[in-house]
Coordinates of C-alpha atoms in Angstrom, one line a residue:
X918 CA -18.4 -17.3 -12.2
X919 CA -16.0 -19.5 -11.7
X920 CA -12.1 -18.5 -11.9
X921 CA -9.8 -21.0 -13.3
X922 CA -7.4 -19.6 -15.2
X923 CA -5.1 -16.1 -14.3
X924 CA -3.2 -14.3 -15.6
X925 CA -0.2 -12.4 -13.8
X926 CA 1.4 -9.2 -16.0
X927 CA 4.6 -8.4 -14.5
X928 CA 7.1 -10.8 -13.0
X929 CA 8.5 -8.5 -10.4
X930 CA 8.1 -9.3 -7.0
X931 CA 4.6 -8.2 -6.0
X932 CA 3.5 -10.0 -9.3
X933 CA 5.6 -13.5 -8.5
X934 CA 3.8 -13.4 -4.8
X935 CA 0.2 -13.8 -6.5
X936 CA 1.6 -16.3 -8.9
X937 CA 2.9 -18.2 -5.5
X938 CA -0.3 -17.6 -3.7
X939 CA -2.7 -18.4 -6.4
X940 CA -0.7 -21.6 -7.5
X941 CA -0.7 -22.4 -3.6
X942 CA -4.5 -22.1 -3.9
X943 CA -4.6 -24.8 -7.2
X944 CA -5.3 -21.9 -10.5
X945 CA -3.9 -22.7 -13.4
X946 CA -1.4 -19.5 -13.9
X947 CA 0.5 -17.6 -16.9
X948 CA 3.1 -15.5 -16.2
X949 CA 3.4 -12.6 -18.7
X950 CA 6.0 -10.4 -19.4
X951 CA 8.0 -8.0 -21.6
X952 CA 11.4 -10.0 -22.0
X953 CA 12.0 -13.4 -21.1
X954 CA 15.0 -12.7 -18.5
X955 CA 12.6 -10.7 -16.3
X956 CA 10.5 -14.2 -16.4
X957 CA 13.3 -16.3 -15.2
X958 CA 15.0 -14.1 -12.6
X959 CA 10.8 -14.4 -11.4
X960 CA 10.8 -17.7 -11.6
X961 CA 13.9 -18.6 -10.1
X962 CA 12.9 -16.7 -7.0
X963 CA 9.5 -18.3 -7.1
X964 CA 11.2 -21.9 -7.1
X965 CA 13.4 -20.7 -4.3
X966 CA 10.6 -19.5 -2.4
X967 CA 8.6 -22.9 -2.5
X968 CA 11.7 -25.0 -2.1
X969 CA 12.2 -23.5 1.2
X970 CA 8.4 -23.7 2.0
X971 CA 8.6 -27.5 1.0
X972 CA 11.5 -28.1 3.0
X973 CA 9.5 -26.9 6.2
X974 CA 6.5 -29.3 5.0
X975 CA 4.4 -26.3 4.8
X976 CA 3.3 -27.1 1.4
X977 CA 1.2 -29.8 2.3
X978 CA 1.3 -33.7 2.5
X979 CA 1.8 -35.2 -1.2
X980 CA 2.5 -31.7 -2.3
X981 CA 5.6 -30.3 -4.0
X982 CA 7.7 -26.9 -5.5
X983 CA 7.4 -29.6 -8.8
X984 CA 3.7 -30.3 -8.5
X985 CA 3.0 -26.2 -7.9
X986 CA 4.8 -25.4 -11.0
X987 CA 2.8 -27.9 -13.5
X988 CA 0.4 -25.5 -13.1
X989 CA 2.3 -22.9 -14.3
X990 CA 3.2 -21.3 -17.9
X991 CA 5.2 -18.1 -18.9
X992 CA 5.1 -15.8 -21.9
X993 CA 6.2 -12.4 -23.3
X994 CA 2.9 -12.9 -25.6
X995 CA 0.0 -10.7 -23.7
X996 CA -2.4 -11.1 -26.1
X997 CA -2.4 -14.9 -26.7
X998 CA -1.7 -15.0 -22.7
X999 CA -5.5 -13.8 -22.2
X1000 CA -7.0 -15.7 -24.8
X1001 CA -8.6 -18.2 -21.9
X1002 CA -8.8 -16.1 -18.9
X1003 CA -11.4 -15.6 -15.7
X1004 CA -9.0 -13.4 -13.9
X1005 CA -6.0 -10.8 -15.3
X1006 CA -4.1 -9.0 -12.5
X1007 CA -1.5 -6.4 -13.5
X1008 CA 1.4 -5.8 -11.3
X1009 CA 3.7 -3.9 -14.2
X1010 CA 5.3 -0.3 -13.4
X1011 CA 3.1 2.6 -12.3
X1012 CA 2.8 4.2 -15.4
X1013 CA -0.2 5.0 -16.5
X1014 CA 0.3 5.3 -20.1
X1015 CA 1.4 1.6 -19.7
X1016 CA -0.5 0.4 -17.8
X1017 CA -3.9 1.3 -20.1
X1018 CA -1.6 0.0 -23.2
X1019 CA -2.2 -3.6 -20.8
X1020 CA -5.8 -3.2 -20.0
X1021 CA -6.8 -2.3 -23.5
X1022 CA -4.7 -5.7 -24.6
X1023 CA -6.4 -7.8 -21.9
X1024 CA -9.5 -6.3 -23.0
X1025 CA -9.6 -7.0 -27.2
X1026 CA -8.5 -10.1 -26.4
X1027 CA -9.9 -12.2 -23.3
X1028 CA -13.1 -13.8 -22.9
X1029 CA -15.9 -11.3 -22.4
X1030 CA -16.7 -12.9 -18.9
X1031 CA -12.7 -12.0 -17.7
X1032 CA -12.0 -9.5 -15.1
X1033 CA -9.5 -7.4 -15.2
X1034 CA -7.9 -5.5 -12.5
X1035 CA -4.7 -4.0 -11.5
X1036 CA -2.8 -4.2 -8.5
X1037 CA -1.5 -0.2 -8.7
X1038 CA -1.3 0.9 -5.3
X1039 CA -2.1 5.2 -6.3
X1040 CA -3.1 5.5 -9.4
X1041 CA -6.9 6.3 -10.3
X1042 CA -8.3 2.6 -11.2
X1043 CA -11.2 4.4 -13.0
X1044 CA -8.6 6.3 -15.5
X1045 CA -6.9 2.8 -16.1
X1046 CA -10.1 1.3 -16.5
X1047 CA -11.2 3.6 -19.1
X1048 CA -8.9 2.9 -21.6
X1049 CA -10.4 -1.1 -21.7
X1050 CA -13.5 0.0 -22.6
X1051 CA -15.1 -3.0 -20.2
X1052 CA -14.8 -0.6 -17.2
X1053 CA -17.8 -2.9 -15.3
X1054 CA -15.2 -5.9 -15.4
X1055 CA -12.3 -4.0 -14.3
X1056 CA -11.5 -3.6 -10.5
X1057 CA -8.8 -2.6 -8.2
X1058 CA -7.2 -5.6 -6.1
X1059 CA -4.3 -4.5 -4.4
X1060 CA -1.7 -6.5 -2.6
X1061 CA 0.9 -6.1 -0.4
X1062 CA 4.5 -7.3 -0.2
X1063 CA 5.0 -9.6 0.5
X1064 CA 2.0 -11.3 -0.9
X1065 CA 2.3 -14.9 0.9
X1066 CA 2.6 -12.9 4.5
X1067 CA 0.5 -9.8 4.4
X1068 CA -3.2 -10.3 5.0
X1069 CA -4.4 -7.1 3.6
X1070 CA -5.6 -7.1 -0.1
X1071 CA -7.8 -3.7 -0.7
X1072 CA -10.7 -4.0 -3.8
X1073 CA -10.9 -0.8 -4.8
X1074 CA -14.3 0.2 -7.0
X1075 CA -13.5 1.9 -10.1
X1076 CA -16.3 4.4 -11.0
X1077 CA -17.3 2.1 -13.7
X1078 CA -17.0 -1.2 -11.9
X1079 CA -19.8 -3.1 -11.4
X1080 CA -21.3 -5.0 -8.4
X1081 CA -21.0 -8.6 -9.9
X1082 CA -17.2 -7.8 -10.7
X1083 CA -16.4 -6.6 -6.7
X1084 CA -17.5 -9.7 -5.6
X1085 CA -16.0 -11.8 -7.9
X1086 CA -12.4 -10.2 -7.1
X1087 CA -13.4 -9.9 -2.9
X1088 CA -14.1 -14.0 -3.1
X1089 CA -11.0 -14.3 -4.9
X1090 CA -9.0 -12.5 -2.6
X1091 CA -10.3 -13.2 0.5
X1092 CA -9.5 -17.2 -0.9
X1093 CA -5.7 -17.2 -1.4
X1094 CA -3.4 -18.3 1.3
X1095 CA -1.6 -16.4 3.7
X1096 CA 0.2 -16.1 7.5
X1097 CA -3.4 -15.7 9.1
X1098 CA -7.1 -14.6 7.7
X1099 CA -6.7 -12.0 4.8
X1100 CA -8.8 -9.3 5.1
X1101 CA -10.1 -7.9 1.9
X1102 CA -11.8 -4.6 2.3
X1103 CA -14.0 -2.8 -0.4
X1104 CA -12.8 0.9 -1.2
X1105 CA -16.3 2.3 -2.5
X1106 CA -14.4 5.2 -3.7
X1107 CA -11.6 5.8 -6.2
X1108 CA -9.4 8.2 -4.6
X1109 CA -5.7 8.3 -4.0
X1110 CA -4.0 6.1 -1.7
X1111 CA -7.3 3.8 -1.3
X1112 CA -7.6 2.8 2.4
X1113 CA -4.1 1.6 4.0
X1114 CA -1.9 4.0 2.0
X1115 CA -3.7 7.3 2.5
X1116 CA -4.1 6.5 6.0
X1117 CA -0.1 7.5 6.5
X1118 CA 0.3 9.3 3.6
X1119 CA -0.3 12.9 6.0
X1120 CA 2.2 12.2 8.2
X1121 CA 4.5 13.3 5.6
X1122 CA 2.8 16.6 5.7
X1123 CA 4.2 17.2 9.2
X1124 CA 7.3 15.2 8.9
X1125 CA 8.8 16.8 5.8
X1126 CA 8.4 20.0 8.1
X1127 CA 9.8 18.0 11.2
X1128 CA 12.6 16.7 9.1
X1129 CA 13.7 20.4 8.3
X1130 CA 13.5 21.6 11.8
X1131 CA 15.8 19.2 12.8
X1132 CA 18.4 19.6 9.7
X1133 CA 18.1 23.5 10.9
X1134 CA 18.6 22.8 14.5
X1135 CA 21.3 20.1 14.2
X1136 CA 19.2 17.7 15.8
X1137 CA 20.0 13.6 15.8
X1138 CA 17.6 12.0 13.4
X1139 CA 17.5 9.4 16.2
X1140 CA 16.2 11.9 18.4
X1141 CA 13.8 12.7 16.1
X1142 CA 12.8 8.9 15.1
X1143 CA 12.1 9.0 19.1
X1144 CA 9.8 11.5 19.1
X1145 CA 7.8 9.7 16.5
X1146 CA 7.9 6.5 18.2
X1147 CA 4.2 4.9 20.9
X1148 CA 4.4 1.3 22.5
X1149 CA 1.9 0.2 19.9
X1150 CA 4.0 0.5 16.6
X1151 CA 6.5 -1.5 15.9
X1152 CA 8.8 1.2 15.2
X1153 CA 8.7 4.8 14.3
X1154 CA 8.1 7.1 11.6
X1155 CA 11.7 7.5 10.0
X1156 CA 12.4 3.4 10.6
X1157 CA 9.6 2.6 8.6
X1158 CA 10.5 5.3 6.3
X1159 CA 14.0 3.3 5.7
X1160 CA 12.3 0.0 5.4
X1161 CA 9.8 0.8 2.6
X1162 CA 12.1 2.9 0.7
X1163 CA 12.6 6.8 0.4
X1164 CA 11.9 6.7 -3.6
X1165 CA 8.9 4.6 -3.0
X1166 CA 7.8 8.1 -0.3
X1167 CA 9.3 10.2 -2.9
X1168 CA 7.4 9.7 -5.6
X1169 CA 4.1 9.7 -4.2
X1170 CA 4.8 12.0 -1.9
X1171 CA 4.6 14.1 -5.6
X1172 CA 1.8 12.3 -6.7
X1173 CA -0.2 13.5 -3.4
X1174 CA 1.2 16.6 -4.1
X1175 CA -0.6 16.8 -7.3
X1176 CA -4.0 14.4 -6.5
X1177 CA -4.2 15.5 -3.0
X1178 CA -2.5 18.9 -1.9
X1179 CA 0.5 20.8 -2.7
X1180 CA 1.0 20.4 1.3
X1181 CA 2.5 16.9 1.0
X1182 CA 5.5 18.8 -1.6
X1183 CA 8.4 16.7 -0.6
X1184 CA 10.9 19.6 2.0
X1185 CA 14.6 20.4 1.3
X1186 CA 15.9 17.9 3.8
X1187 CA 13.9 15.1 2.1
X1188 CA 14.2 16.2 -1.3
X1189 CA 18.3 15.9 -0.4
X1190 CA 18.0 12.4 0.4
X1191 CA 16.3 10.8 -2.3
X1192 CA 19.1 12.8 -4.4
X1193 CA 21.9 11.5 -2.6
X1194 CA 20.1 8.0 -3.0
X1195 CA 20.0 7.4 0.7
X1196 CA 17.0 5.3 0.0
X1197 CA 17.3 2.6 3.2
X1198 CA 17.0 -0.6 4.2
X1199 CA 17.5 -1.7 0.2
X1200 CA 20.9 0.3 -0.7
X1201 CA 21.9 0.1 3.3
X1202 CA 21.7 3.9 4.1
X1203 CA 18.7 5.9 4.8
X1204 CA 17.8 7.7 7.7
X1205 CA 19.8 4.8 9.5
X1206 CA 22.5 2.6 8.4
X1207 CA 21.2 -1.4 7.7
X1208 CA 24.9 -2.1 6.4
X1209 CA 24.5 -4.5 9.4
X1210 CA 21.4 -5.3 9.5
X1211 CA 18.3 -3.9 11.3
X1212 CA 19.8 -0.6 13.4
X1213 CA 19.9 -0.4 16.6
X1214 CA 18.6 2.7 17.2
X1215 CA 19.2 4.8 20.3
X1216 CA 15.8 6.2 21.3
X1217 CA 16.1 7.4 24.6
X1218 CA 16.6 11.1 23.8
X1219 CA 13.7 13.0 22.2
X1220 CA 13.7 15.8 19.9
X1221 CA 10.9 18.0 21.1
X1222 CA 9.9 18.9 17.2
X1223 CA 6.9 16.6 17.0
X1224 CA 5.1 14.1 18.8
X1225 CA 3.7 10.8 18.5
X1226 CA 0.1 11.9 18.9
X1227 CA 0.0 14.5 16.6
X1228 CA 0.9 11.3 13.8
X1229 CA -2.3 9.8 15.5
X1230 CA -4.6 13.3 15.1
X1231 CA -3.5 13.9 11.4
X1232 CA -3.9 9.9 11.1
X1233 CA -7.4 9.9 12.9
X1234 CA -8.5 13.4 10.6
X1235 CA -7.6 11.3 7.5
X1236 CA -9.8 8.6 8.6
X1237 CA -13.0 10.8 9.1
X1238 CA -12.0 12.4 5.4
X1239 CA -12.6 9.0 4.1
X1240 CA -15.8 8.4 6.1
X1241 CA -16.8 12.1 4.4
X1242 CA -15.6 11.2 1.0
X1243 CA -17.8 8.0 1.0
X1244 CA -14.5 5.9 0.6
X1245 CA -15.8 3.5 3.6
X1246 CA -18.7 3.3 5.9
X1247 CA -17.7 3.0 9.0
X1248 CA -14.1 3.4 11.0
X1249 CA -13.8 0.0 12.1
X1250 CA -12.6 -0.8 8.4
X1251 CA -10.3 1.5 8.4
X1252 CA -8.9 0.0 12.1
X1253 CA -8.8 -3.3 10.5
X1254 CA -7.1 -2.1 7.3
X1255 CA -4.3 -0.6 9.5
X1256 CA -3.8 -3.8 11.7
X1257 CA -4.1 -6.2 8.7
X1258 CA -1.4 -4.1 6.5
X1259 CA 0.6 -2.7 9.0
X1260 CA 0.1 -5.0 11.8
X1261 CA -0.3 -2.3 14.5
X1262 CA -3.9 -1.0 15.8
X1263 CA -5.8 1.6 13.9
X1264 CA -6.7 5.0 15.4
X1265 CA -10.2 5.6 14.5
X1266 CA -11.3 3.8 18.3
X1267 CA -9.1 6.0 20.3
X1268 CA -10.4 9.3 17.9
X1269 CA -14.1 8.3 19.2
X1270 CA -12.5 9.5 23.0
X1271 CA -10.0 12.0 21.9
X1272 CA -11.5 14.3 19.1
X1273 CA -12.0 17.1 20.7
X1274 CA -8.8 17.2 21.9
X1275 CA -7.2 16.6 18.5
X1276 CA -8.9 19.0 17.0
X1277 CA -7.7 21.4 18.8
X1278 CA -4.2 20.0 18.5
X1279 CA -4.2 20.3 14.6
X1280 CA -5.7 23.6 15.0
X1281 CA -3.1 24.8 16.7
X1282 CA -0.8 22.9 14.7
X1283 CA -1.5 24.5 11.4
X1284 CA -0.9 27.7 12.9
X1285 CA 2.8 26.6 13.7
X1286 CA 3.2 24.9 10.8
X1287 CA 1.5 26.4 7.8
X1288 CA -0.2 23.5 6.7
X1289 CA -3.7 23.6 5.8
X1290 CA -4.3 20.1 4.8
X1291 CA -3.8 18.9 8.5
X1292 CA -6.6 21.3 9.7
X1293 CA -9.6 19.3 11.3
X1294 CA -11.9 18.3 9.1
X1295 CA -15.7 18.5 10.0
X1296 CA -16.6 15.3 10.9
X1297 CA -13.3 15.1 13.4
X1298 CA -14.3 18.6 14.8
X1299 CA -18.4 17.3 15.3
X1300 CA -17.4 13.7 16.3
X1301 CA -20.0 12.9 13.3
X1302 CA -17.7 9.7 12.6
X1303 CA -18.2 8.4 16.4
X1304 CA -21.3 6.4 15.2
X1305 CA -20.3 5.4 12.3
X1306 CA -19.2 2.4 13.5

């Protein structure tokens, strides 16, 4: 099939970085949403974006923000929006109530050939898909912000999905521009958090705990960023935490909770934050304070509560309970997921030399802690996953 025509729902800014990259790439594109103003303040960022791109002549020879945007329409009309398309993505809130409102839209009213797929980055893609009754044409095809930089698109197979439609939205993905090679790797399962996402998502079990101790012992939460931090990330657990956003961890923090284990409950200390909206990097106070810009964060004192490579155990146990859930083959994916989304080296490699050893650390870990969903799982504890390259 060939895709001509998409159609972006949601005007936000993961939703106005596919509309750049796939007008970048020469589709024809129709912006949809709910009120006009939303369009415009999309817009107007999208025209900034490609002014400054232009500027730097990294649009291409002969090509301009004003040449892009003939491509482009806008409506607050979903239903005539569809009437013509190959490809519908859906970047509106994670709601699921809403989000099935949109599919069953796109779904009475596109062309029977259209796939439809939504870009939610924890929600069950099956459960959307449901509602369209055309589950074989919808897919999962998430993105990361921000689109025209990060490499890393995830298809995620809903259980419905069929073979025909993962290609189609892997050869889509795989052919929009970016800062390098994107890397579009197929989740074979639909379970929470996908690849990238659940891959961190148990570090929360420990930290939540960690950030606790420390509150209890009146420790520095520099000291304890320092405990968290190895020479191949780019900064530790409670930066990053600050850069993404605290409600963003919050919330599916809860969902986890719910989907996953109640381990991943969100702790007191936690909890207190996202009350007291010290949400980071975006309001200027998290862990840190980014009044100034990026912290600079004194990390020459450690904490003692946790360390480094227990982040890369529970990361590493994670990674062989995808391999056992039939989420991905082999490890290497999951390596390349972490280095294309987070742009630091996956763990799975160094788990084929350390597993015995970790093992034993999360063993003895749960015992401190109290948190069963950390314990090593059996392919971990076997070293079943070595091969599974």
């Amino acid at each position: 099939m060939e895709i001509k025509n998409i159609v972006v729902i949601g005007a936000g800014l993961m939703g106005m970085g596919v509309v750049q990259v796939s007008l970048q790439k020469g589709y024809k594109v129709t912006v949809v949403d709910i009120k006009d103003e939303f369009i415009d303040r999309g817009v107007s960022g999208l025209k900034k974006g490609l002014d400054r791109l232009e500027q730097k002549g990294r649009l291409g020879e002969g090509v301009t923000t004003a040449s892009i945007l003939e491509k482009m329409s806008t409506t607050t009309d979903l239903a005539a929006a569809v009437k013509d398309a190959d490809l519908i993505l859906e970047a509106v809130i994670e709601n699921m109530k809403i989000k099935q409102d949109v599919f069953k839209t796109c779904a009475d009213n596109a062309p029977d050939h259209c796939i439809i797929a939504t870009n939610t980055s924890s929600m069950s893609v099956t459960e959307i898909a449901n509602a369209s009754g055309k589950a074989d044409k919808c897919v999962g095809i998430h993105f990361f912000n921000p689109v025209p930089l990060m490499r890393l698109v995830e298809i995620i197979k809903g259980d419905g999905t069929s073979d025909e439609t993962m290609d189609i939205a892997v050869a889509w993905a795989e052919g929009l521009p970016c800062r390098g090679k994107r890397y579009c790797p197929r989740v074979l399962k639909d379970r929470p958090g996908f690849i990238a996402n659940r891959m961190i998502a148990p570090g929360f079990v420990l930290m939540n705990w960690a950030f606790d101790e420390a509150v209890a012992k009146g420790v520095t939460w520099e000291e304890l960023e320092a405990d968290t931090v190895k020479e191949t990330s780019p900064m530790g657990f409670l930066e990053l935490g600050d850069y993404v956003g605290h409600d963003t961890y919050y919330h599916i923090n809860n969902y986890y909770a719910k989907t996953l284990s109640p381990d991943f409950t969100p702790g007191k200390a936690y909890t207190e934050m996202y009350e007291t909206k010290k949400l980071g990097r975006k309001v200027g106070q998290g862990f840190f304070d980014w009044t100034q810009g990026r912290p600079k964060i004194d990390r020459s004192k450690k904490a003692g509560i946790v360390t480094a490579e227990q982040l890369d155990a529970i990361e590493a146990n994670e990674g062989c309970r995808l391999l056992e859930e039939g989420v991905v083959k082999n490890w290497q994916v999951i390596d390349d997921t972490m280095m294309a989304g987070f742009n630091r080296p996956g763990v799975m490699e160094l788990a084929t030399q350390n597993y015995e050893k970790w093992s034993t650390l999360l063993a003895e870990l749960v015992a401190k802690i109290g948190k069963d969903y950390i314990k090593p799982c059996e392919f971990l504890k076997s070293g079943k996953f070595v091969g599974m390259k």
